[in-house]
Tab-separated table of C-alpha atoms in Angstrom:
chain	number	residue	atom	x	y	z
A	1	UNK	CA	76.182	83.547	53.525
A	2	UNK	CA	79.034	84.246	51.136
A	3	UNK	CA	78.438	85.366	47.564
A	4	UNK	CA	81.723	83.745	46.487
A	5	UNK	CA	80.515	80.253	45.684
A	6	UNK	CA	80.158	77.957	42.677
A	7	UNK	CA	77.857	79.232	39.954
A	8	UNK	CA	74.674	77.395	38.880
A	9	UNK	CA	76.429	76.264	35.708
A	10	UNK	CA	79.110	74.457	37.710
A	11	UNK	CA	81.843	77.075	37.143
A	12	UNK	CA	84.135	78.154	39.956
A	13	UNK	CA	83.287	81.052	42.253
A	14	UNK	CA	85.971	83.113	40.518
A	15	UNK	CA	84.450	82.458	37.106
A	16	UNK	CA	80.991	83.257	38.428
A	17	UNK	CA	82.225	86.713	39.303
A	18	UNK	CA	83.136	87.585	35.712
A	19	UNK	CA	79.626	88.768	34.895
A	20	UNK	CA	78.641	85.759	32.727
A	21	UNK	CA	75.225	84.670	34.008
A	22	UNK	CA	73.482	81.461	33.044
A	23	UNK	CA	69.974	81.964	31.588
A	24	UNK	CA	67.132	81.865	34.096
A	25	UNK	CA	65.413	79.013	32.235
A	26	UNK	CA	68.377	76.650	32.521
A	27	UNK	CA	67.469	72.952	32.606
A	28	UNK	CA	67.693	70.817	35.713
A	29	UNK	CA	71.334	70.797	36.740
A	30	UNK	CA	73.256	67.657	37.748
A	31	UNK	CA	75.264	67.640	40.944
A	32	UNK	CA	78.102	65.143	41.338
A	33	UNK	CA	78.098	63.838	44.888
A	34	UNK	CA	79.799	60.680	46.060
A	35	UNK	CA	77.924	57.838	44.368
A	36	UNK	CA	76.861	59.673	41.248
A	37	UNK	CA	74.981	62.619	39.773
A	38	UNK	CA	71.974	64.097	41.553
A	39	UNK	CA	69.574	66.675	40.098
A	40	UNK	CA	68.345	70.060	41.311
A	41	UNK	CA	65.293	71.949	40.035
A	42	UNK	CA	65.757	74.331	37.133
A	43	UNK	CA	66.113	77.952	38.149
A	44	UNK	CA	63.177	79.080	36.007
A	45	UNK	CA	60.830	76.418	37.372
A	46	UNK	CA	61.837	77.197	40.950
A	47	UNK	CA	61.289	80.923	40.388
A	48	UNK	CA	57.808	80.283	38.962
A	49	UNK	CA	56.860	78.341	42.079
A	50	UNK	CA	58.158	81.117	44.317
A	51	UNK	CA	56.262	83.744	42.302
A	52	UNK	CA	53.089	81.761	42.954
A	53	UNK	CA	53.495	82.556	46.660
A	54	UNK	CA	52.623	86.176	45.746
A	55	UNK	CA	54.918	87.805	48.274
A	56	UNK	CA	55.643	90.770	46.024
A	57	UNK	CA	59.362	90.049	45.589
A	58	UNK	CA	60.519	91.161	42.098
A	59	UNK	CA	61.393	88.292	39.744
A	60	UNK	CA	65.075	89.340	39.279
A	61	UNK	CA	65.522	89.167	43.054
A	62	UNK	CA	63.965	85.690	43.163
A	63	UNK	CA	66.278	84.560	40.357
A	64	UNK	CA	69.256	85.831	42.336
A	65	UNK	CA	68.025	84.107	45.496
A	66	UNK	CA	67.456	80.746	43.755
A	67	UNK	CA	70.872	80.806	42.106
A	68	UNK	CA	72.533	81.628	45.403
A	69	UNK	CA	70.754	78.843	47.291
A	70	UNK	CA	71.417	76.231	44.601
A	71	UNK	CA	75.057	77.286	44.388
A	72	UNK	CA	75.390	76.752	48.118
A	73	UNK	CA	73.981	73.238	47.796
A	74	UNK	CA	76.559	72.457	45.154
A	75	UNK	CA	79.350	74.021	47.156
A	76	UNK	CA	78.585	71.953	50.236
A	77	UNK	CA	78.092	68.823	48.066
A	78	UNK	CA	74.900	67.921	49.856
A	79	UNK	CA	73.145	64.674	48.785
A	80	UNK	CA	69.588	65.237	47.549
A	81	UNK	CA	68.293	62.006	45.977
A	82	UNK	CA	65.127	62.512	43.951
A	83	UNK	CA	63.735	59.194	45.104
A	84	UNK	CA	63.998	60.330	48.708
A	85	UNK	CA	62.082	63.546	48.170
A	86	UNK	CA	65.260	65.557	47.637
A	87	UNK	CA	63.789	68.018	45.131
A	88	UNK	CA	60.856	68.703	47.446
A	89	UNK	CA	63.364	69.394	50.197
A	90	UNK	CA	65.170	71.900	47.978
A	91	UNK	CA	61.926	73.687	47.099
A	92	UNK	CA	61.013	73.864	50.769
A	93	UNK	CA	64.395	75.473	51.442
A	94	UNK	CA	63.825	77.960	48.623
A	95	UNK	CA	60.346	78.809	49.903
A	96	UNK	CA	61.715	79.472	53.378
A	97	UNK	CA	64.451	81.702	51.946
A	98	UNK	CA	61.966	83.633	49.806
A	99	UNK	CA	59.605	84.059	52.756
A	100	UNK	CA	62.414	85.335	54.982
A	101	UNK	CA	63.442	87.791	52.275
A	102	UNK	CA	59.880	89.076	51.809
A	103	UNK	CA	59.456	89.564	55.554
A	104	UNK	CA	62.490	91.844	55.557
A	105	UNK	CA	60.540	94.619	53.858
A	106	UNK	CA	59.482	97.650	55.888
A	107	UNK	CA	55.840	97.000	56.782
A	108	UNK	CA	53.335	98.418	59.266
A	109	UNK	CA	53.264	96.658	62.619
A	110	UNK	CA	50.828	96.567	65.520
A	111	UNK	CA	53.099	97.198	68.480
A	112	UNK	CA	51.724	95.249	71.464
A	113	UNK	CA	55.013	95.224	73.376
A	114	UNK	CA	54.248	98.100	75.728
A	115	UNK	CA	57.446	99.874	74.614
A	116	UNK	CA	56.310	103.264	73.317
A	117	UNK	CA	59.476	104.370	71.510
A	118	UNK	CA	60.520	100.984	70.132
A	119	UNK	CA	63.773	101.361	68.196
A	120	UNK	CA	63.362	98.043	66.349
A	121	UNK	CA	59.846	99.027	65.273
A	122	UNK	CA	60.808	102.433	63.894
A	123	UNK	CA	60.709	104.516	67.086
A	124	UNK	CA	58.094	107.281	67.110
A	125	UNK	CA	55.063	106.961	64.817
A	126	UNK	CA	54.215	110.247	63.122
A	127	UNK	CA	51.053	112.182	63.782
A	128	UNK	CA	48.386	112.434	61.105
A	129	UNK	CA	49.389	115.933	59.967
A	130	UNK	CA	53.085	115.024	59.874
A	131	UNK	CA	52.397	111.811	57.946
A	132	UNK	CA	50.268	113.697	55.433
A	133	UNK	CA	52.986	116.315	55.000
A	134	UNK	CA	55.519	113.554	54.277
A	135	UNK	CA	53.112	111.939	51.813
A	136	UNK	CA	52.565	115.200	49.915
A	137	UNK	CA	56.271	116.024	49.861
A	138	UNK	CA	57.095	112.543	48.589
A	139	UNK	CA	54.721	112.600	45.638
A	140	UNK	CA	55.203	116.158	44.425
A	141	UNK	CA	57.825	118.808	43.789
A	142	UNK	CA	58.393	121.032	46.815
A	143	UNK	CA	59.793	124.425	47.815
A	144	UNK	CA	62.728	122.708	49.545
A	145	UNK	CA	65.292	125.290	48.332
A	146	UNK	CA	63.093	127.683	46.402
A	147	UNK	CA	61.997	131.184	47.390
A	148	UNK	CA	58.539	131.691	45.898
A	149	UNK	CA	58.658	135.455	46.557
A	150	UNK	CA	61.789	136.133	44.515
A	151	UNK	CA	61.653	133.161	42.193
A	152	UNK	CA	65.257	132.451	43.123
A	153	UNK	CA	67.029	129.753	45.071
A	154	UNK	CA	65.932	129.798	48.712
A	155	UNK	CA	67.447	128.758	52.022
A	156	UNK	CA	66.929	125.106	52.828
A	157	UNK	CA	65.067	124.515	56.074
A	158	UNK	CA	64.532	128.194	56.900
A	159	UNK	CA	60.978	127.732	58.209
A	160	UNK	CA	61.821	124.587	60.170
A	161	UNK	CA	64.804	126.272	61.791
A	162	UNK	CA	62.572	129.120	63.019
A	163	UNK	CA	60.137	126.624	64.519
A	164	UNK	CA	62.898	124.711	66.293
A	165	UNK	CA	64.622	127.854	67.571
A	166	UNK	CA	61.323	129.121	68.982
A	167	UNK	CA	60.547	125.775	70.588
A	168	UNK	CA	64.017	125.560	72.182
A	169	UNK	CA	63.971	129.254	73.169
A	170	UNK	CA	67.292	129.535	71.358
A	171	UNK	CA	68.813	132.256	69.156
A	172	UNK	CA	69.176	129.733	66.329
A	173	UNK	CA	68.690	126.077	65.429
A	174	UNK	CA	69.326	123.649	62.591
A	175	UNK	CA	68.793	119.984	61.882
A	176	UNK	CA	70.798	116.994	60.581
A	177	UNK	CA	69.895	113.368	59.965
A	178	UNK	CA	70.318	112.046	63.528
A	179	UNK	CA	71.620	113.028	66.950
A	180	UNK	CA	74.914	111.150	66.518
A	181	UNK	CA	75.541	113.180	63.359
A	182	UNK	CA	74.785	116.377	65.289
A	183	UNK	CA	77.362	115.426	67.914
A	184	UNK	CA	80.000	114.489	65.318
A	185	UNK	CA	79.416	117.756	63.452
A	186	UNK	CA	79.856	119.891	66.567
A	187	UNK	CA	82.928	118.029	67.753
A	188	UNK	CA	84.501	118.147	64.295
A	189	UNK	CA	84.008	121.896	64.174
A	190	UNK	CA	85.477	122.655	67.586
A	191	UNK	CA	88.420	120.243	67.399
A	192	UNK	CA	89.571	120.812	63.811
A	193	UNK	CA	91.255	124.147	64.446
A	194	UNK	CA	94.652	122.768	65.411
A	195	UNK	CA	96.235	122.170	68.797
A	196	UNK	CA	98.115	124.078	71.392
A	197	UNK	CA	101.557	125.649	71.183
A	198	UNK	CA	103.169	122.228	71.488
A	199	UNK	CA	101.287	120.948	68.447
A	200	UNK	CA	99.145	118.521	70.455
A	201	UNK	CA	95.616	117.912	69.238
A	202	UNK	CA	92.658	119.693	70.824
A	203	UNK	CA	90.771	117.932	73.576
A	204	UNK	CA	87.165	117.377	74.597
A	205	UNK	CA	86.622	117.195	78.356
A	206	UNK	CA	83.996	114.678	79.443
A	207	UNK	CA	83.161	112.880	82.693
A	208	UNK	CA	83.900	109.165	82.846
A	209	UNK	CA	80.356	108.709	84.098
A	210	UNK	CA	79.002	109.961	80.758
A	211	UNK	CA	80.938	107.700	78.372
A	212	UNK	CA	77.745	105.818	77.674
A	213	UNK	CA	76.654	103.293	75.070
A	214	UNK	CA	73.572	104.111	73.036
A	215	UNK	CA	71.450	101.748	70.927
A	216	UNK	CA	72.913	99.319	68.416
A	217	UNK	CA	76.256	99.024	70.224
A	218	UNK	CA	77.377	102.578	69.440
A	219	UNK	CA	79.394	104.155	72.215
A	220	UNK	CA	79.941	107.830	72.885
A	221	UNK	CA	83.764	107.445	73.026
A	222	UNK	CA	83.744	105.831	69.579
A	223	UNK	CA	81.566	108.603	68.159
A	224	UNK	CA	83.908	111.208	69.605
A	225	UNK	CA	86.988	109.506	68.222
A	226	UNK	CA	85.334	109.158	64.800
A	227	UNK	CA	84.977	112.931	64.765
A	228	UNK	CA	88.742	113.292	65.233
A	229	UNK	CA	88.393	114.534	68.806
A	230	UNK	CA	90.827	113.623	71.577
A	231	UNK	CA	89.032	112.667	74.787
A	232	UNK	CA	90.113	114.035	78.123
A	233	UNK	CA	88.281	111.882	80.652
A	234	UNK	CA	87.815	113.336	84.126
A	235	UNK	CA	86.468	112.089	87.440
A	236	UNK	CA	85.262	108.579	88.196
A	237	UNK	CA	82.346	106.542	86.906
A	238	UNK	CA	80.118	107.514	89.819
A	239	UNK	CA	81.588	110.826	90.997
A	240	UNK	CA	82.887	113.806	89.074
A	241	UNK	CA	83.090	117.250	90.642
A	242	UNK	CA	83.712	120.723	89.247
A	243	UNK	CA	87.363	120.632	90.342
A	244	UNK	CA	87.956	117.628	88.064
A	245	UNK	CA	86.895	119.711	85.069
A	246	UNK	CA	88.887	122.733	86.246
A	247	UNK	CA	92.112	120.717	86.550
A	248	UNK	CA	91.704	119.410	82.998
A	249	UNK	CA	91.356	122.875	81.431
A	250	UNK	CA	94.373	123.908	79.336
A	251	UNK	CA	95.252	125.587	76.044
A	252	UNK	CA	94.403	122.364	74.195
A	253	UNK	CA	90.825	122.289	75.493
A	254	UNK	CA	88.374	122.606	72.589
A	255	UNK	CA	85.120	122.238	74.507
A	256	UNK	CA	83.398	120.767	77.517
A	257	UNK	CA	80.889	118.027	76.670
A	258	UNK	CA	78.059	116.858	78.873
A	259	UNK	CA	76.075	113.763	77.853
A	260	UNK	CA	72.715	113.331	79.540
A	261	UNK	CA	72.191	109.844	80.971
A	262	UNK	CA	68.939	109.346	79.123
A	263	UNK	CA	69.041	105.535	78.937
A	264	UNK	CA	70.250	104.646	82.449
A	265	UNK	CA	70.592	106.117	85.926
A	266	UNK	CA	72.961	105.905	88.867
A	267	UNK	CA	72.035	105.951	92.532
A	268	UNK	CA	73.933	105.897	95.803
A	269	UNK	CA	77.401	107.408	96.153
A	270	UNK	CA	77.208	109.611	93.061
A	271	UNK	CA	77.999	113.220	92.266
A	272	UNK	CA	78.192	115.463	89.210
A	273	UNK	CA	78.268	119.256	88.900
A	274	UNK	CA	75.189	121.131	87.786
A	275	UNK	CA	75.173	122.297	84.198
A	276	UNK	CA	74.974	125.957	85.223
A	277	UNK	CA	78.192	125.853	87.227
A	278	UNK	CA	79.874	123.742	84.557
A	279	UNK	CA	78.817	126.215	81.866
A	280	UNK	CA	80.187	129.067	83.988
A	281	UNK	CA	83.531	127.273	84.342
A	282	UNK	CA	83.728	126.736	80.583
A	283	UNK	CA	82.852	130.374	79.919
A	284	UNK	CA	85.531	131.594	82.327
A	285	UNK	CA	88.101	129.724	80.211
A	286	UNK	CA	86.496	130.964	76.969
A	287	UNK	CA	85.683	127.361	76.052
A	288	UNK	CA	82.269	126.408	74.607
A	289	UNK	CA	80.045	123.892	76.375
A	290	UNK	CA	77.916	121.389	74.482
A	291	UNK	CA	75.252	119.090	75.932
A	292	UNK	CA	73.829	116.015	74.225
A	293	UNK	CA	70.305	115.521	75.569
A	294	UNK	CA	69.566	112.509	73.405
A	295	UNK	CA	65.908	111.847	74.143
A	296	UNK	CA	64.491	115.156	72.937
A	297	UNK	CA	61.891	116.108	75.537
A	298	UNK	CA	60.648	119.614	74.710
A	299	UNK	CA	57.989	119.661	77.429
A	300	UNK	CA	57.751	118.426	81.011
A	301	UNK	CA	57.571	114.635	81.141
A	302	UNK	CA	57.122	114.080	84.889
A	303	UNK	CA	53.323	114.084	84.788
A	304	UNK	CA	53.087	111.572	81.954
A	305	UNK	CA	55.767	109.211	83.203
A	306	UNK	CA	55.356	109.640	86.937
A	307	UNK	CA	59.089	110.210	87.319
A	308	UNK	CA	61.480	113.199	87.441
A	309	UNK	CA	61.247	115.187	84.220
A	310	UNK	CA	63.804	114.995	81.474
A	311	UNK	CA	65.629	118.315	80.955
A	312	UNK	CA	64.375	120.313	77.992
A	313	UNK	CA	66.602	122.138	75.469
A	314	UNK	CA	65.227	125.460	76.731
A	315	UNK	CA	66.260	124.633	80.315
A	316	UNK	CA	69.731	123.572	79.215
A	317	UNK	CA	70.375	126.707	77.170
A	318	UNK	CA	68.988	128.925	79.942
A	319	UNK	CA	71.630	127.433	82.253
A	320	UNK	CA	74.383	128.856	80.029
A	321	UNK	CA	75.153	125.897	77.751
A	322	UNK	CA	76.261	127.105	74.307
A	323	UNK	CA	74.849	124.340	72.131
A	324	UNK	CA	72.457	121.461	72.743
A	325	UNK	CA	71.527	118.537	70.517
A	326	UNK	CA	68.689	116.005	70.752
A	327	UNK	CA	66.824	113.396	68.702
A	328	UNK	CA	63.786	114.194	66.619
A	329	UNK	CA	62.359	110.669	66.734
A	330	UNK	CA	62.231	109.935	70.471
A	331	UNK	CA	60.222	112.001	72.936
A	332	UNK	CA	59.961	114.757	70.325
A	333	UNK	CA	57.797	112.342	68.342
A	334	UNK	CA	58.933	113.136	64.800
A	335	UNK	CA	61.014	111.439	62.096
A	336	UNK	CA	64.654	110.485	62.620
A	337	UNK	CA	66.707	113.655	62.941
A	338	UNK	CA	69.213	115.440	65.129
A	339	UNK	CA	68.407	118.984	66.240
A	340	UNK	CA	71.147	121.490	67.141
A	341	UNK	CA	70.143	124.651	68.996
A	342	UNK	CA	71.989	127.463	70.746
A	343	UNK	CA	74.142	130.492	70.006
A	344	UNK	CA	73.509	131.897	66.534
A	345	UNK	CA	77.173	132.287	65.572
A	346	UNK	CA	77.928	128.693	66.512
A	347	UNK	CA	74.898	127.281	64.687
A	348	UNK	CA	75.893	129.270	61.590
A	349	UNK	CA	79.411	127.863	61.859
A	350	UNK	CA	78.021	124.306	62.019
A	351	UNK	CA	76.180	124.880	58.757
A	352	UNK	CA	79.394	125.949	57.017
A	353	UNK	CA	81.139	122.687	57.870
A	354	UNK	CA	81.676	120.407	54.830
A	355	UNK	CA	80.111	117.520	56.774
A	356	UNK	CA	76.862	119.449	57.150
A	357	UNK	CA	75.900	118.644	53.558
A	358	UNK	CA	76.570	114.947	54.144
A	359	UNK	CA	74.436	115.011	57.282
A	360	UNK	CA	71.569	117.202	56.104
A	361	UNK	CA	67.961	116.002	56.010
A	362	UNK	CA	65.887	115.402	52.904
A	363	UNK	CA	62.494	116.909	52.084
A	364	UNK	CA	60.540	114.055	53.702
A	365	UNK	CA	62.205	114.452	57.098
A	366	UNK	CA	61.838	118.232	56.968
A	367	UNK	CA	58.150	118.014	56.105
A	368	UNK	CA	57.483	115.647	59.016
A	369	UNK	CA	59.552	117.712	61.442
A	370	UNK	CA	57.798	120.948	60.491
A	371	UNK	CA	54.392	119.548	61.412
A	372	UNK	CA	55.676	117.877	64.583
A	373	UNK	CA	57.391	121.052	65.796
A	374	UNK	CA	54.292	123.097	64.975
A	375	UNK	CA	52.147	120.727	67.065
A	376	UNK	CA	54.501	121.180	70.040
A	377	UNK	CA	54.381	124.966	69.642
A	378	UNK	CA	50.574	124.888	69.611
A	379	UNK	CA	50.712	122.662	72.699
A	380	UNK	CA	48.581	120.247	70.684
A	381	UNK	CA	50.268	117.180	72.178
A	382	UNK	CA	47.304	114.999	71.201
A	383	UNK	CA	48.548	115.395	67.620
A	384	UNK	CA	51.877	113.738	68.551
A	385	UNK	CA	51.328	109.976	68.966
A	386	UNK	CA	54.171	109.501	71.471
A	387	UNK	CA	52.631	112.083	73.800
A	388	UNK	CA	49.190	110.560	73.284
A	389	UNK	CA	50.406	107.057	74.124
A	390	UNK	CA	52.273	108.294	77.191
A	391	UNK	CA	49.138	109.975	78.493
A	392	UNK	CA	46.563	107.293	77.646
A	393	UNK	CA	44.050	106.774	80.459
A	394	UNK	CA	44.263	103.372	82.199
A	395	UNK	CA	40.476	103.139	82.553
A	396	UNK	CA	40.128	103.638	78.808
A	397	UNK	CA	42.655	100.830	78.265
A	398	UNK	CA	40.568	98.567	80.538
A	399	UNK	CA	37.439	99.348	78.520
A	400	UNK	CA	39.177	98.463	75.265
A	401	UNK	CA	40.542	95.235	76.762
A	402	UNK	CA	37.054	94.239	77.926
A	403	UNK	CA	35.599	94.854	74.471
A	404	UNK	CA	38.354	92.773	72.861
A	405	UNK	CA	37.744	89.882	75.268
A	406	UNK	CA	34.058	89.934	74.352
A	407	UNK	CA	34.907	89.824	70.640
A	408	UNK	CA	37.249	86.883	71.205
A	409	UNK	CA	35.051	84.906	73.604
A	410	UNK	CA	34.755	81.971	71.176
A	411	UNK	CA	38.443	81.500	70.267
A	412	UNK	CA	40.392	78.417	71.294
A	413	UNK	CA	42.416	80.178	73.966
A	414	UNK	CA	42.309	81.484	77.480
A	415	UNK	CA	42.306	85.294	77.399
A	416	UNK	CA	42.232	87.459	80.476
A	417	UNK	CA	42.911	91.099	81.306
A	418	UNK	CA	45.978	91.874	83.400
A	419	UNK	CA	47.473	95.073	84.765
A	420	UNK	CA	51.064	95.644	83.733
A	421	UNK	CA	53.585	98.431	83.182
A	422	UNK	CA	54.665	99.963	79.893
A	423	UNK	CA	58.052	101.499	79.144
A	424	UNK	CA	59.002	104.689	77.342
A	425	UNK	CA	61.877	102.999	75.464
A	426	UNK	CA	64.165	104.634	72.922
A	427	UNK	CA	66.798	105.441	75.526
A	428	UNK	CA	64.443	107.838	77.341
A	429	UNK	CA	63.161	107.932	80.912
A	430	UNK	CA	64.667	104.574	81.924
A	431	UNK	CA	63.108	104.701	85.407
A	432	UNK	CA	59.584	105.348	84.188
A	433	UNK	CA	57.144	102.488	84.626
A	434	UNK	CA	53.779	103.507	83.248
A	435	UNK	CA	50.627	101.675	84.435
A	436	UNK	CA	49.058	99.781	81.567
A	437	UNK	CA	46.637	97.009	80.623
A	438	UNK	CA	47.341	93.904	78.564
A	439	UNK	CA	45.559	90.866	77.170
A	440	UNK	CA	47.181	87.688	78.484
A	441	UNK	CA	46.693	84.851	76.004
A	442	UNK	CA	47.320	81.116	76.353
A	443	UNK	CA	46.386	79.073	73.278
A	444	UNK	CA	44.743	75.694	73.803
A	445	UNK	CA	46.224	74.133	70.674
A	446	UNK	CA	49.513	75.976	70.136
A	447	UNK	CA	52.492	76.932	72.249
A	448	UNK	CA	53.320	80.476	73.294
A	449	UNK	CA	56.243	80.543	70.845
A	450	UNK	CA	54.066	79.309	67.976
A	451	UNK	CA	51.336	81.834	68.717
A	452	UNK	CA	53.897	84.652	68.796
A	453	UNK	CA	55.350	83.410	65.492
A	454	UNK	CA	51.928	83.302	63.820
A	455	UNK	CA	51.138	86.834	64.968
A	456	UNK	CA	54.481	88.073	63.635
A	457	UNK	CA	53.985	86.319	60.308
A	458	UNK	CA	50.777	88.181	59.492
A	459	UNK	CA	49.840	87.350	55.911
A	460	UNK	CA	46.806	88.092	53.792
A	461	UNK	CA	44.701	90.757	55.463
A	462	UNK	CA	46.247	90.057	58.871
A	463	UNK	CA	48.792	92.642	60.035
A	464	UNK	CA	52.121	91.893	61.675
A	465	UNK	CA	51.605	91.867	65.462
A	466	UNK	CA	54.541	91.971	67.883
A	467	UNK	CA	53.753	90.931	71.464
A	468	UNK	CA	55.902	89.749	74.365
A	469	UNK	CA	56.139	86.692	76.604
A	470	UNK	CA	55.455	86.890	80.321
A	471	UNK	CA	56.276	83.668	82.218
A	472	UNK	CA	53.784	81.174	80.724
A	473	UNK	CA	51.599	83.368	78.519
A	474	UNK	CA	51.727	85.834	75.627
A	475	UNK	CA	50.871	89.419	76.488
A	476	UNK	CA	49.568	92.179	74.238
A	477	UNK	CA	49.939	95.587	75.908
A	478	UNK	CA	47.193	97.940	74.720
A	479	UNK	CA	49.016	101.164	75.619
A	480	UNK	CA	51.064	100.864	72.431
A	481	UNK	CA	48.148	99.640	70.286
A	482	UNK	CA	46.206	102.504	68.727
A	483	UNK	CA	42.458	102.313	69.434
A	484	UNK	CA	41.629	102.098	65.730
A	485	UNK	CA	43.805	98.967	65.535
A	486	UNK	CA	41.699	96.987	68.023
A	487	UNK	CA	39.612	95.368	65.297
A	488	UNK	CA	42.722	94.367	63.349
A	489	UNK	CA	44.263	92.983	66.524
A	490	UNK	CA	41.183	90.861	67.204
A	491	UNK	CA	41.217	89.507	63.629
A	492	UNK	CA	44.935	88.720	63.874
A	493	UNK	CA	44.441	86.826	67.152
A	494	UNK	CA	41.525	84.912	65.730
A	495	UNK	CA	43.528	83.860	62.692
A	496	UNK	CA	46.631	82.958	64.720
A	497	UNK	CA	44.565	80.817	67.116
A	498	UNK	CA	42.896	79.018	64.216
A	499	UNK	CA	39.431	80.127	65.278
């Protein structure tokens, strides 16, 4: 919806942009359409009605919304006769717009989708200790860059970096605001030193089979190009061997990049060199090797997911890779961040890059990451919700589902317990299908789509609940619903079913 439209006072869009704003309590405004003037509700009266909905939207925002919607009606010259209920129609439109705006706020959600790391729902929920650390850091002053021993300015993130380096079994580590930023920072550093003798730009060697697309439409080639790097693609989509990399090596080579296929897999006639032999090739040419792990598994995942384990940063670095990066908010289970670990001199060089300041994390992210990393180091995986959800016992899920069915025995719906499979999500472990248990609900007086909409709407004391459709029923997967949310889930279902 364009902001360049006629103003509520009837001026042109250009005049409306001069900063002159009509008062919020303007009288009902006439609209000339075809057969004569029509009338729209006054801005102030419309805003008062919207405020009565008590959705928590600040009054100035409601004023802006009402003016924009009324201006659009004028611009399109839509007929709204009062005698035909036109003003009521306008208010209904304004209420819908205000409701949609209010629902855009960040709010807690009960995730009943069975997707553990759900990007659209904020990825990994923080553990209790991490959440409390974020809360305390948010409401108070902190020692973010203060050395309490000397009383002087301290080194930002010093404690967190020690935790991460220990966890990754690396000489050094640091953190930026996401994994894409970590990759851009490393590429920018290695490719910004000029080209070869012929003046050509420096190149990054990467297999064609690793030019992947990550969430939100972002593609690795685009990220690399944004960093100023020149790609040197080698091999084929399904097969790249060590000789392909060797033939591409030249004086313009800045680094060798390996991108872990964390959100898809290939089977059949496929081949790629092991990271150890690739790292050895890079070292023999005095070229650094970087690996983007993406999903951030710092412990074995095979037992939880029932599939081959994701490589850990420690394994990658032990194979001879110089630097590794991974996400803090996927399998690691912390807030959004990008961790860089590896050779101390290279990590120090990353931190001297001008972009490092633009990419650095704030105190809230650092507080949450400190507690999450500490939990991993203590092997207290029960404190990390992602690990806890991955390892939830199926029998325990059945018991919870049975208790919920008993609570909801009188609702106007058919509810039964079904066995299903959950997903890891978040671009991690794409082959993993984790046994799970769901409530399958068919309302007697509302469609599947309407029931899903009512659960999403929440309202009052009812939380927002996101479920998923399976053929001819709505399913609520309990693996991604925390046990202490079962009562809230039952209340939400009861309200949505009108019981």
